[in-house]
């Protein structure tokens, strides 16, 4: 108890000191104080759009995307854009930079992308064909055999810039397309002066892994490969995958059919989707995707690999979700290792802007890609004809319970004593990860846990010994009166900081920047335009400042922010 109280006192002290550094910027947010150090608005994007794909080049330019802008915008701004903020060095951005203003919602400024200094260069918009390099257009999801455009996406998300020259002026920009099926484009870029040029473009071929779905945020591994995340909301609802009458939630049968179209008519196996996908040989003519089943099957937002090249933290987007850690058996190789889920213990505090959590890690299981792939293949031949109402053609809840009982040595359902696992492997941990976590006692109450990131050099040498994660929306299971987490609501979201320990473990999660205040009666922005709203993408700079991109329906125009924990 003394340890918990001391950690709580530390969290309160951090919040108090941060407020002081900000000049006491107290905002009323449903009765909460929105604490935080200095935040500066760096960019606003067109109405209706989400700001995604924050990535920084070696020279300090910032790549980001304009995702799903309003379809009523003029001058081509209604089309999603992949772009670069040029004419700046974000790593040396002045701390006293004048923020970009909030546009009048009725003005032309509200219908385009604006930055505090330099300018935003559009590299490509949805549908651009780049002189025939993308015959179906940028963002079009193409069938596995390359013959048919399945769907035109307007949802560019993760960007990864893989340099090909020593000066950082050339490289490949990989962009994930967040759709069902999912996709990824690759532009070959070179820079002359401040301007980027697209030399050619192509789509990554995912046919060797049966395609992807909902490619969301991601990261670049320490060894230089893009890691794209399958944000599979269907992962905990597998029973409905082959239900042709199910359309009221995830998985919608029409979405499953789109993946079937991608596969050329083969009914998809649900256990093929919901993983971290590594793009190996990224600079080759034909990069090779590898699905890492070992990192679990959930609605992955993004992974972040620690400098030991073994420890990986993974966030799970949506409501009633978990928080995960993977430890590889061998550095630089994600194909085998052990998966864990977090168990949170809340401070003796309910104010979400102050309440932190102690974390312990519950081991779910150990396995390899090859073992799990063989387990997945057992479900290949199931389709709609096998569906039975109120039954499950795949791994059942009873099988999950029996597996958990055998792991824990406890009778969880009060029926016939301790069950024997129905499987000779730990497939439940990796194919039904959320349900497995809940069965073993992990916390599955996190809401909209989004981008998670470190600064690799700073984490490695201890100069920036923190990991940051954004929770877009503090509502739902986090704010009810049951379970491990019971904090006050903040629909504008909160940024959390997790101190890195000597072995890159984390055992503490503390709020450092709360969005808001929130005004549900406002007709424009319901979260204050002078603070973050629903933080999503996160990027930690070399000096410890943090870039934050928004996924917010509560700002008229979504924004890019820089958070300075020093309050300067």
Coordinates of C-alpha atoms in Angstrom, one line a residue:
X1 CA 0.0 0.0 0.0
X2 CA 2.8 2.4 0.8
X3 CA 4.2 1.9 -2.7
X4 CA 0.9 2.7 -4.3
X5 CA 0.4 5.8 -2.2
X6 CA 3.8 7.0 -2.9
X7 CA 3.3 6.6 -6.7
X8 CA -0.1 8.4 -6.4
X9 CA 1.7 11.3 -4.5
X10 CA 4.2 11.4 -7.3
X11 CA 1.5 11.6 -9.9
X12 CA -0.2 14.5 -8.1
X13 CA 3.1 16.2 -7.7
X14 CA 3.8 15.9 -11.4
X15 CA 0.4 17.3 -12.3
X16 CA 0.8 20.2 -9.8
X17 CA 4.3 21.0 -11.2
X18 CA 3.0 20.9 -14.7
X19 CA 0.2 23.3 -13.9
X20 CA 2.6 25.7 -12.4
X21 CA 4.8 25.4 -15.5
X22 CA 1.8 26.3 -17.6
X23 CA 0.9 29.3 -15.4
X24 CA -1.9 27.4 -13.7
X25 CA -3.9 26.5 -16.9
X26 CA -6.8 25.0 -15.0
X27 CA -9.8 24.1 -17.2
X28 CA -13.1 22.8 -15.9
X29 CA -13.9 19.6 -17.7
X30 CA -17.0 17.9 -16.3
X31 CA -15.6 18.8 -12.9
X32 CA -12.1 17.6 -13.8
X33 CA -9.0 19.8 -14.0
X34 CA -7.3 19.5 -17.4
X35 CA -3.7 19.4 -16.5
X36 CA -0.8 19.6 -18.9
X37 CA 2.4 21.4 -19.8
X38 CA 2.6 23.8 -22.8
X39 CA 0.9 22.7 -26.0
X40 CA 1.2 24.6 -29.3
X41 CA -1.1 24.2 -32.3
X42 CA 1.1 23.5 -35.3
X43 CA -1.5 22.7 -38.0
X44 CA -5.2 22.6 -38.8
X45 CA -6.6 20.4 -41.5
X46 CA -9.9 20.5 -43.6
X47 CA -13.3 20.0 -42.0
X48 CA -14.3 16.4 -41.6
X49 CA -10.8 15.1 -41.8
X50 CA -8.7 13.2 -39.3
X51 CA -4.9 13.9 -39.0
X52 CA -3.0 10.6 -39.4
X53 CA 0.4 9.2 -40.3
X54 CA 2.8 11.4 -38.4
X55 CA 6.3 10.5 -39.5
X56 CA 9.5 12.6 -39.4
X57 CA 12.3 12.5 -42.0
X58 CA 16.0 12.6 -41.0
X59 CA 16.0 16.2 -42.0
X60 CA 13.0 17.1 -39.8
X61 CA 10.2 17.4 -42.3
X62 CA 6.9 15.9 -41.1
X63 CA 4.8 13.6 -43.2
X64 CA 1.1 13.4 -42.3
X65 CA -2.1 12.6 -44.0
X66 CA -5.6 14.2 -44.4
X67 CA -7.9 11.2 -43.9
X68 CA -11.5 11.2 -45.1
X69 CA -12.2 14.9 -45.4
X70 CA -15.7 16.1 -45.9
X71 CA -17.0 15.3 -49.4
X72 CA -18.4 18.8 -49.8
X73 CA -15.1 20.6 -49.8
X74 CA -14.1 22.5 -52.9
X75 CA -10.9 22.6 -55.0
X76 CA -10.0 18.9 -54.6
X77 CA -9.8 19.2 -50.8
X78 CA -12.6 16.6 -50.6
X79 CA -10.1 13.9 -51.5
X80 CA -7.8 12.3 -48.9
X81 CA -4.2 13.5 -49.1
X82 CA -0.7 12.1 -48.3
X83 CA 1.6 15.0 -47.7
X84 CA 4.7 16.6 -46.2
X85 CA 5.1 19.7 -44.0
X86 CA 8.2 21.2 -45.7
X87 CA 10.5 24.2 -45.1
X88 CA 11.0 23.3 -41.4
X89 CA 13.1 21.2 -39.1
X90 CA 10.7 19.9 -36.5
X91 CA 13.5 18.6 -34.3
X92 CA 14.7 22.2 -33.9
X93 CA 11.3 24.0 -33.9
X94 CA 11.5 27.1 -31.7
X95 CA 9.7 26.7 -28.4
X96 CA 8.2 30.2 -28.8
X97 CA 6.7 29.5 -32.2
X98 CA 3.5 31.4 -32.8
X99 CA 0.7 28.8 -33.1
X100 CA -1.4 28.6 -36.2
X101 CA -4.8 30.2 -35.7
X102 CA -8.1 28.4 -35.4
X103 CA -10.0 29.0 -38.7
X104 CA -13.5 30.5 -38.9
X105 CA -15.6 27.4 -39.7
X106 CA -17.2 29.3 -42.6
X107 CA -13.9 30.5 -44.1
X108 CA -11.8 29.1 -46.9
X109 CA -9.1 28.5 -44.3
X110 CA -11.3 25.8 -42.7
X111 CA -11.4 23.9 -46.0
X112 CA -7.6 23.4 -46.4
X113 CA -4.5 22.4 -44.5
X114 CA -2.6 25.2 -42.7
X115 CA 0.7 25.1 -40.8
X116 CA 2.3 27.5 -38.4
X117 CA 5.4 27.9 -40.6
X118 CA 6.7 26.5 -43.8
X119 CA 4.0 24.9 -46.0
X120 CA 2.1 21.7 -46.6
X121 CA 2.9 19.9 -49.8
X122 CA 0.4 17.3 -51.1
X123 CA 2.4 14.3 -52.5
X124 CA -0.7 12.5 -53.7
X125 CA -4.5 12.3 -53.3
X126 CA -6.8 9.3 -53.4
X127 CA -7.2 8.2 -57.0
X128 CA -3.9 9.6 -58.4
X129 CA -2.4 7.1 -60.8
X130 CA 1.2 8.5 -61.0
X131 CA 1.6 8.1 -64.7
X132 CA 0.1 4.6 -64.6
X133 CA 2.2 3.3 -61.7
X134 CA -1.1 2.8 -59.8
X135 CA -3.6 2.0 -62.6
X136 CA -6.5 1.8 -60.2
X137 CA -5.4 5.0 -58.3
X138 CA -3.7 5.8 -55.0
X139 CA -5.5 4.1 -52.1
X140 CA -7.5 1.7 -54.3
X141 CA -7.5 -1.7 -52.8
X142 CA -6.7 -4.2 -55.5
X143 CA -7.5 -7.9 -55.7
X144 CA -4.8 -10.4 -54.8
X145 CA -4.2 -11.2 -58.5
X146 CA -3.9 -7.5 -59.3
X147 CA -6.7 -7.5 -61.9
X148 CA -9.5 -5.7 -60.1
X149 CA -10.0 -2.6 -58.0
X150 CA -12.0 -3.8 -55.0
X151 CA -12.6 -0.5 -53.2
X152 CA -11.3 3.1 -53.4
X153 CA -10.2 4.1 -49.9
X154 CA -10.0 7.6 -48.6
X155 CA -8.4 6.5 -45.3
X156 CA -4.6 6.9 -45.5
X157 CA -3.2 6.2 -42.0
X158 CA 0.3 5.1 -41.0
X159 CA 3.3 6.5 -42.9
X160 CA 6.8 5.0 -42.8
X161 CA 9.8 6.8 -44.4
X162 CA 12.6 4.4 -45.3
X163 CA 15.6 6.4 -46.4
X164 CA 17.8 5.3 -49.4
X165 CA 20.5 8.0 -49.2
X166 CA 22.9 9.3 -46.5
X167 CA 21.5 12.8 -46.6
X168 CA 17.8 11.9 -46.0
X169 CA 16.7 13.4 -49.3
X170 CA 15.5 10.2 -50.9
X171 CA 13.6 7.2 -49.8
X172 CA 10.4 5.3 -49.8
X173 CA 7.2 6.5 -48.2
X174 CA 4.9 3.6 -47.2
X175 CA 1.3 4.6 -46.5
X176 CA -1.3 2.3 -44.9
X177 CA -4.9 2.4 -46.1
X178 CA -7.3 1.7 -43.3
X179 CA -10.1 -0.2 -45.0
X180 CA -11.7 -3.7 -45.5
X181 CA -9.7 -5.1 -47.2
X182 CA -6.7 -3.0 -46.2
X183 CA -3.8 -1.9 -48.3
X184 CA -0.4 -0.1 -48.4
X185 CA 1.1 2.1 -51.1
X186 CA 4.8 2.9 -51.6
X187 CA 6.0 6.1 -53.2
X188 CA 9.6 6.6 -54.2
X189 CA 10.5 10.1 -53.2
X190 CA 13.4 12.5 -53.8
X191 CA 13.9 16.0 -52.7
X192 CA 15.2 19.0 -54.6
X193 CA 15.5 22.1 -52.4
X194 CA 12.4 22.1 -50.2
X195 CA 10.2 20.2 -52.6
X196 CA 9.6 16.5 -52.7
X197 CA 9.1 14.7 -56.0
X198 CA 7.3 11.3 -56.5
X199 CA 9.4 9.3 -58.9
X200 CA 7.1 6.3 -58.9
X201 CA 4.5 4.5 -56.9
X202 CA 3.3 1.0 -56.3
X203 CA 1.1 -1.1 -54.0
X204 CA 2.5 -3.7 -51.6
X205 CA 1.3 -7.2 -52.6
X206 CA -0.3 -8.8 -49.6
X207 CA -1.5 -11.9 -51.4
X208 CA 1.1 -14.1 -49.7
X209 CA -0.6 -13.4 -46.3
X210 CA -4.2 -13.6 -47.7
X211 CA -4.5 -9.8 -47.6
X212 CA -5.0 -7.5 -44.7
X213 CA -7.8 -5.5 -43.1
X214 CA -8.1 -2.0 -41.6
X215 CA -4.4 -1.1 -41.8
X216 CA -4.2 1.5 -39.1
X217 CA -1.2 3.3 -37.4
X218 CA 2.2 1.6 -37.1
X219 CA 5.9 2.2 -36.5
X220 CA 9.3 1.4 -38.0
X221 CA 11.3 -1.4 -36.4
X222 CA 14.8 -0.6 -35.1
X223 CA 16.1 -2.6 -38.0
X224 CA 14.3 -0.5 -40.5
X225 CA 11.1 -2.3 -41.6
X226 CA 7.6 -0.8 -41.5
X227 CA 5.1 -2.4 -39.1
X228 CA 1.5 -1.9 -40.2
X229 CA -1.3 -2.8 -37.7
X230 CA -4.5 -4.6 -38.6
X231 CA -7.1 -2.9 -36.5
X232 CA -9.5 -5.8 -36.5
X233 CA -12.6 -4.8 -34.6
X234 CA -14.0 -8.2 -35.6
X235 CA -11.3 -10.0 -33.5
X236 CA -13.5 -10.5 -30.4
X237 CA -16.6 -11.3 -32.3
X238 CA -15.4 -14.2 -34.4
X239 CA -18.7 -16.2 -34.0
X240 CA -20.4 -13.8 -36.4
X241 CA -17.8 -14.0 -39.1
X242 CA -19.7 -16.6 -41.3
X243 CA -23.1 -15.3 -40.4
X244 CA -24.5 -14.0 -43.7
X245 CA -27.4 -12.2 -41.9
X246 CA -25.2 -10.2 -39.5
X247 CA -25.0 -6.5 -40.4
X248 CA -25.5 -4.6 -37.2
X249 CA -21.9 -4.6 -36.0
X250 CA -18.5 -6.1 -36.5
X251 CA -18.0 -8.2 -38.6
X252 CA -20.5 -6.9 -41.1
X253 CA -21.1 -9.6 -43.7
X254 CA -20.6 -7.1 -46.5
X255 CA -17.0 -6.4 -45.2
X256 CA -16.3 -10.1 -45.1
X257 CA -17.5 -10.4 -48.7
X258 CA -15.1 -7.7 -49.8
X259 CA -12.2 -9.7 -48.4
X260 CA -13.7 -12.7 -50.3
X261 CA -13.6 -10.6 -53.5
X262 CA -10.0 -9.8 -52.8
X263 CA -9.2 -13.5 -52.5
X264 CA -10.9 -14.3 -55.8
X265 CA -14.0 -16.1 -54.3
X266 CA -12.4 -18.1 -51.4
X267 CA -14.3 -17.5 -48.1
X268 CA -11.8 -15.9 -45.8
X269 CA -10.5 -17.4 -42.5
X270 CA -11.1 -14.9 -39.7
X271 CA -7.9 -16.0 -38.0
X272 CA -5.9 -14.7 -40.9
X273 CA -6.6 -11.1 -39.9
X274 CA -5.9 -8.9 -36.9
X275 CA -2.1 -8.9 -36.6
X276 CA 1.1 -6.8 -36.9
X277 CA 2.4 -7.1 -40.4
X278 CA 6.1 -6.5 -41.0
X279 CA 7.1 -5.3 -44.5
X280 CA 10.5 -7.0 -44.9
X281 CA 12.9 -6.1 -47.7
X282 CA 11.2 -2.7 -47.9
X283 CA 13.6 -1.2 -50.5
X284 CA 13.3 -4.2 -52.9
X285 CA 11.2 -4.2 -56.1
X286 CA 8.8 -6.5 -54.3
X287 CA 8.8 -6.1 -50.5
X288 CA 7.7 -9.2 -48.6
X289 CA 4.9 -8.9 -45.9
X290 CA 5.2 -11.2 -42.8
X291 CA 2.2 -11.5 -40.4
X292 CA 3.4 -11.9 -36.8
X293 CA 0.7 -14.1 -35.2
X294 CA 2.9 -14.1 -32.1
X295 CA 1.9 -10.5 -31.3
X296 CA -1.8 -11.5 -30.8
X297 CA -5.0 -10.9 -32.7
X298 CA -6.8 -7.7 -31.7
X299 CA -7.8 -4.3 -33.1
X300 CA -4.1 -3.3 -33.2
X301 CA -3.5 0.5 -33.3
X302 CA 0.3 0.3 -33.3
X303 CA 3.3 -1.6 -31.9
X304 CA 6.4 0.0 -30.6
X305 CA 9.6 -2.0 -30.2
X306 CA 12.0 -1.1 -27.5
X307 CA 15.8 -0.5 -28.0
X308 CA 16.5 -4.1 -26.8
X309 CA 14.8 -5.2 -30.0
X310 CA 12.9 -7.8 -28.0
X311 CA 10.2 -6.0 -26.0
X312 CA 7.1 -4.7 -27.9
X313 CA 4.1 -2.8 -26.5
X314 CA 0.8 -2.9 -28.4
X315 CA -2.4 -0.9 -28.1
X316 CA -5.9 -2.2 -28.8
X317 CA -8.3 0.3 -30.3
X318 CA -12.0 0.4 -29.3
X319 CA -14.0 0.0 -26.1
X320 CA -13.4 -2.6 -23.4
X321 CA -9.9 -3.4 -24.6
X322 CA -6.6 -4.6 -23.3
X323 CA -3.0 -3.4 -23.3
X324 CA -0.3 -5.9 -24.4
X325 CA 3.4 -6.6 -24.2
X326 CA 5.4 -9.1 -26.2
X327 CA 8.9 -10.3 -25.5
X328 CA 10.7 -12.0 -28.4
X329 CA 12.9 -15.0 -27.8
X330 CA 15.6 -13.4 -30.0
X331 CA 16.5 -9.8 -30.6
X332 CA 15.4 -8.5 -34.0
X333 CA 13.1 -11.5 -34.6
X334 CA 9.3 -11.2 -33.8
X335 CA 8.5 -14.8 -35.0
X336 CA 8.7 -16.4 -31.5
X337 CA 8.2 -15.2 -28.0
X338 CA 5.8 -14.6 -25.1
X339 CA 2.6 -12.5 -25.0
X340 CA 1.4 -10.6 -21.9
X341 CA -1.6 -8.5 -21.0
X342 CA -1.7 -5.7 -18.5
X343 CA -3.5 -5.8 -15.1
X344 CA -4.1 -2.3 -13.9
X345 CA -4.5 -1.1 -10.3
X346 CA -5.9 2.4 -10.1
X347 CA -4.6 5.0 -7.6
X348 CA -6.9 6.0 -4.7
X349 CA -8.2 8.8 -7.0
X350 CA -11.1 9.1 -9.5
X351 CA -10.2 12.4 -11.2
X352 CA -9.1 11.1 -14.6
X353 CA -6.6 14.0 -15.1
X354 CA -4.7 12.8 -12.0
X355 CA -5.4 9.1 -11.5
X356 CA -2.6 6.8 -12.6
X357 CA -2.3 3.1 -12.7
X358 CA 0.2 0.5 -11.5
X359 CA 0.6 -2.2 -14.1
X360 CA 1.5 -5.8 -13.8
X361 CA 1.8 -8.2 -16.7
X362 CA -0.1 -11.5 -16.9
X363 CA 1.5 -14.1 -19.2
X364 CA -0.9 -15.3 -21.8
X365 CA 1.3 -17.8 -23.7
X366 CA 4.3 -18.5 -25.7
X367 CA 4.4 -19.6 -29.4
X368 CA 5.9 -19.2 -32.8
X369 CA 4.5 -18.0 -36.1
X370 CA 4.8 -21.4 -37.6
X371 CA 2.9 -23.2 -34.8
X372 CA 0.2 -20.6 -34.9
X373 CA -0.1 -20.6 -38.7
X374 CA -0.7 -24.4 -38.6
X375 CA -3.4 -23.8 -35.9
X376 CA -5.0 -21.1 -38.1
X377 CA -5.1 -23.3 -41.1
X378 CA -7.4 -25.7 -39.2
X379 CA -10.2 -23.2 -39.7
X380 CA -9.6 -22.6 -43.5
X381 CA -12.6 -24.6 -44.8
X382 CA -15.3 -23.0 -42.8
X383 CA -17.8 -20.8 -44.6
X384 CA -21.4 -19.6 -44.4
X385 CA -22.8 -23.1 -44.8
X386 CA -21.4 -24.0 -41.4
X387 CA -23.0 -21.2 -39.5
X388 CA -25.6 -22.2 -36.8
X389 CA -27.4 -19.6 -34.8
X390 CA -26.3 -19.3 -31.2
X391 CA -23.3 -21.5 -31.9
X392 CA -19.8 -20.8 -33.0
X393 CA -17.9 -22.4 -36.0
X394 CA -14.6 -21.2 -34.6
X395 CA -13.0 -21.2 -31.1
X396 CA -15.8 -21.2 -28.6
X397 CA -16.2 -19.4 -25.3
X398 CA -16.3 -22.8 -23.6
X399 CA -13.0 -23.7 -25.1
X400 CA -11.5 -20.4 -24.0
X401 CA -12.8 -21.0 -20.5
X402 CA -11.4 -24.5 -20.4
X403 CA -8.0 -23.3 -21.7
X404 CA -7.9 -20.6 -19.0
X405 CA -8.9 -23.1 -16.3
X406 CA -6.0 -25.4 -17.3
X407 CA -3.6 -22.4 -17.3
X408 CA -4.7 -21.1 -13.9
X409 CA -5.5 -24.4 -12.2
X410 CA -8.9 -23.0 -11.2
X411 CA -12.5 -23.9 -11.8
X412 CA -13.7 -20.6 -13.4
X413 CA -17.3 -21.5 -14.4
X414 CA -18.1 -23.7 -11.4
X415 CA -18.8 -26.8 -13.6
X416 CA -17.2 -30.2 -13.2
X417 CA -14.0 -29.0 -11.6
X418 CA -10.8 -27.8 -13.4
X419 CA -11.1 -28.4 -17.2
X420 CA -8.4 -29.7 -19.4
X421 CA -7.3 -27.5 -22.3
X422 CA -9.0 -28.5 -25.6
X423 CA -5.8 -27.7 -27.4
X424 CA -2.2 -28.9 -27.3
X425 CA -1.0 -25.4 -28.0
X426 CA -1.6 -21.8 -26.7
X427 CA -3.6 -20.8 -29.8
X428 CA -6.3 -19.2 -27.6
X429 CA -3.8 -16.6 -26.3
X430 CA -2.9 -15.5 -29.9
X431 CA -6.1 -16.0 -31.9
X432 CA -8.7 -14.9 -29.3
X433 CA -6.4 -12.5 -27.4
X434 CA -8.9 -10.2 -25.8
X435 CA -11.1 -13.0 -24.5
X436 CA -8.0 -14.9 -23.3
X437 CA -6.8 -11.8 -21.4
X438 CA -10.1 -11.4 -19.7
X439 CA -10.3 -15.1 -18.8
X440 CA -6.9 -14.9 -17.1
X441 CA -7.7 -11.8 -15.1
X442 CA -6.1 -9.0 -17.2
X443 CA -7.8 -5.5 -17.4
X444 CA -10.0 -5.2 -20.5
X445 CA -11.6 -1.8 -19.8
X446 CA -9.3 0.6 -21.7
X447 CA -11.2 2.8 -24.1
X448 CA -9.8 4.0 -27.5
X449 CA -6.1 3.3 -26.6
X450 CA -4.4 4.7 -29.7
X451 CA -0.9 5.7 -30.7
X452 CA 2.0 4.6 -28.5
X453 CA 5.6 5.7 -29.0
X454 CA 9.1 6.4 -27.7
X455 CA 12.1 8.3 -28.9
X456 CA 14.5 5.4 -29.8
X457 CA 17.7 7.2 -29.0
X458 CA 16.4 8.8 -25.8
X459 CA 14.9 5.6 -24.6
X460 CA 18.1 3.7 -25.3
X461 CA 20.5 6.1 -23.5
X462 CA 18.0 7.1 -20.8
X463 CA 17.8 10.8 -21.7
X464 CA 14.0 10.4 -22.6
X465 CA 13.1 7.5 -20.4
X466 CA 9.3 7.5 -21.2
X467 CA 6.8 6.0 -23.5
X468 CA 3.7 8.1 -24.4
X469 CA 0.2 6.8 -25.3
X470 CA -3.0 8.6 -26.3
X471 CA -6.4 7.5 -25.1
X472 CA -8.9 9.3 -27.4
X473 CA -11.9 9.1 -25.2
X474 CA -12.1 8.5 -21.4
X475 CA -15.7 7.1 -21.3
X476 CA -17.3 3.6 -21.4
X477 CA -15.9 0.9 -19.1
X478 CA -13.2 3.3 -17.8
X479 CA -15.9 5.5 -16.2
X480 CA -18.4 3.0 -14.9
X481 CA -18.6 1.7 -11.3
X482 CA -17.2 -1.8 -11.9
X483 CA -13.9 -3.4 -12.6
X484 CA -10.3 -2.2 -12.3
X485 CA -10.8 1.3 -13.8
X486 CA -13.3 3.8 -12.4
X487 CA -12.3 7.3 -13.3
X488 CA -14.2 10.5 -14.3
X489 CA -15.2 11.0 -17.9
X490 CA -13.2 13.1 -20.4
X491 CA -14.6 12.9 -23.9
X492 CA -11.7 15.0 -25.1
X493 CA -9.1 12.3 -24.2
X494 CA -5.9 12.2 -22.2
X495 CA -2.2 11.7 -23.0
X496 CA -0.4 9.2 -20.6
X497 CA 3.2 8.7 -19.9
X498 CA 4.8 5.4 -18.9
X499 CA 8.3 5.5 -17.3
X500 CA 10.7 3.0 -18.9
X501 CA 12.6 0.8 -16.5
X502 CA 16.1 -0.6 -16.9
X503 CA 14.9 -3.7 -18.8
X504 CA 12.3 -1.7 -20.8
X505 CA 9.5 -3.0 -18.6
X506 CA 6.8 -0.6 -17.6
X507 CA 4.9 -0.8 -14.3
X508 CA 3.3 2.7 -14.2
X509 CA 0.9 4.7 -16.4
X510 CA 0.3 8.4 -15.5
X511 CA -1.8 11.2 -17.1
X512 CA 0.3 14.2 -18.2
X513 CA -2.0 16.1 -20.6
X514 CA -5.8 16.1 -20.4
X515 CA -7.9 17.4 -23.3
X516 CA -10.8 19.9 -22.9
X517 CA -12.6 21.4 -21.3
X518 CA -15.7 19.7 -22.9
X519 CA -18.9 21.5 -23.6
X520 CA -21.5 19.1 -24.9
X521 CA -23.9 21.9 -25.7
X522 CA -21.5 23.7 -28.1
X523 CA -22.6 23.9 -31.7
X524 CA -19.0 24.1 -33.0
X525 CA -16.1 22.5 -31.3
X526 CA -17.2 20.7 -28.2
X527 CA -13.6 20.4 -26.9
X528 CA -11.7 23.6 -26.4
X529 CA -9.8 24.7 -29.5
X530 CA -7.0 25.8 -27.3
X531 CA -6.1 22.3 -26.2
X532 CA -5.9 18.8 -27.6
X533 CA -9.0 16.8 -28.4
X534 CA -9.0 13.0 -28.8
X535 CA -5.3 12.4 -29.2
X536 CA -4.4 9.7 -31.7
X537 CA -1.1 9.6 -33.6
X538 CA 1.9 10.2 -31.3
X539 CA 5.6 10.9 -32.2
X540 CA 8.3 11.6 -29.7
X541 CA 11.0 14.1 -30.9
X542 CA 14.7 14.1 -30.0
X543 CA 14.4 16.7 -27.3
X544 CA 11.5 15.0 -25.6
X545 CA 8.7 17.1 -27.0
X546 CA 5.7 15.1 -28.4
X547 CA 3.8 15.5 -31.7
X548 CA 0.1 14.7 -31.3
X549 CA -2.4 14.2 -34.1
X550 CA -6.2 14.3 -33.5
X551 CA -9.0 11.9 -34.4
X552 CA -11.7 14.2 -33.2
X553 CA -15.4 14.8 -34.0
X554 CA -15.2 17.4 -31.2
X555 CA -13.0 19.9 -33.1
X556 CA -14.5 21.5 -36.2
X557 CA -11.0 21.2 -37.7
X558 CA -8.7 18.5 -36.4
X559 CA -5.2 19.7 -35.4
X560 CA -1.6 18.8 -35.0
X561 CA 0.0 19.8 -31.7
X562 CA 3.4 19.8 -30.1
X563 CA 3.5 19.1 -26.3
X564 CA 6.4 20.3 -24.3
X565 CA 6.7 18.5 -21.0
X566 CA 9.1 21.2 -19.8
X567 CA 6.4 23.8 -20.1
X568 CA 8.5 26.3 -22.0

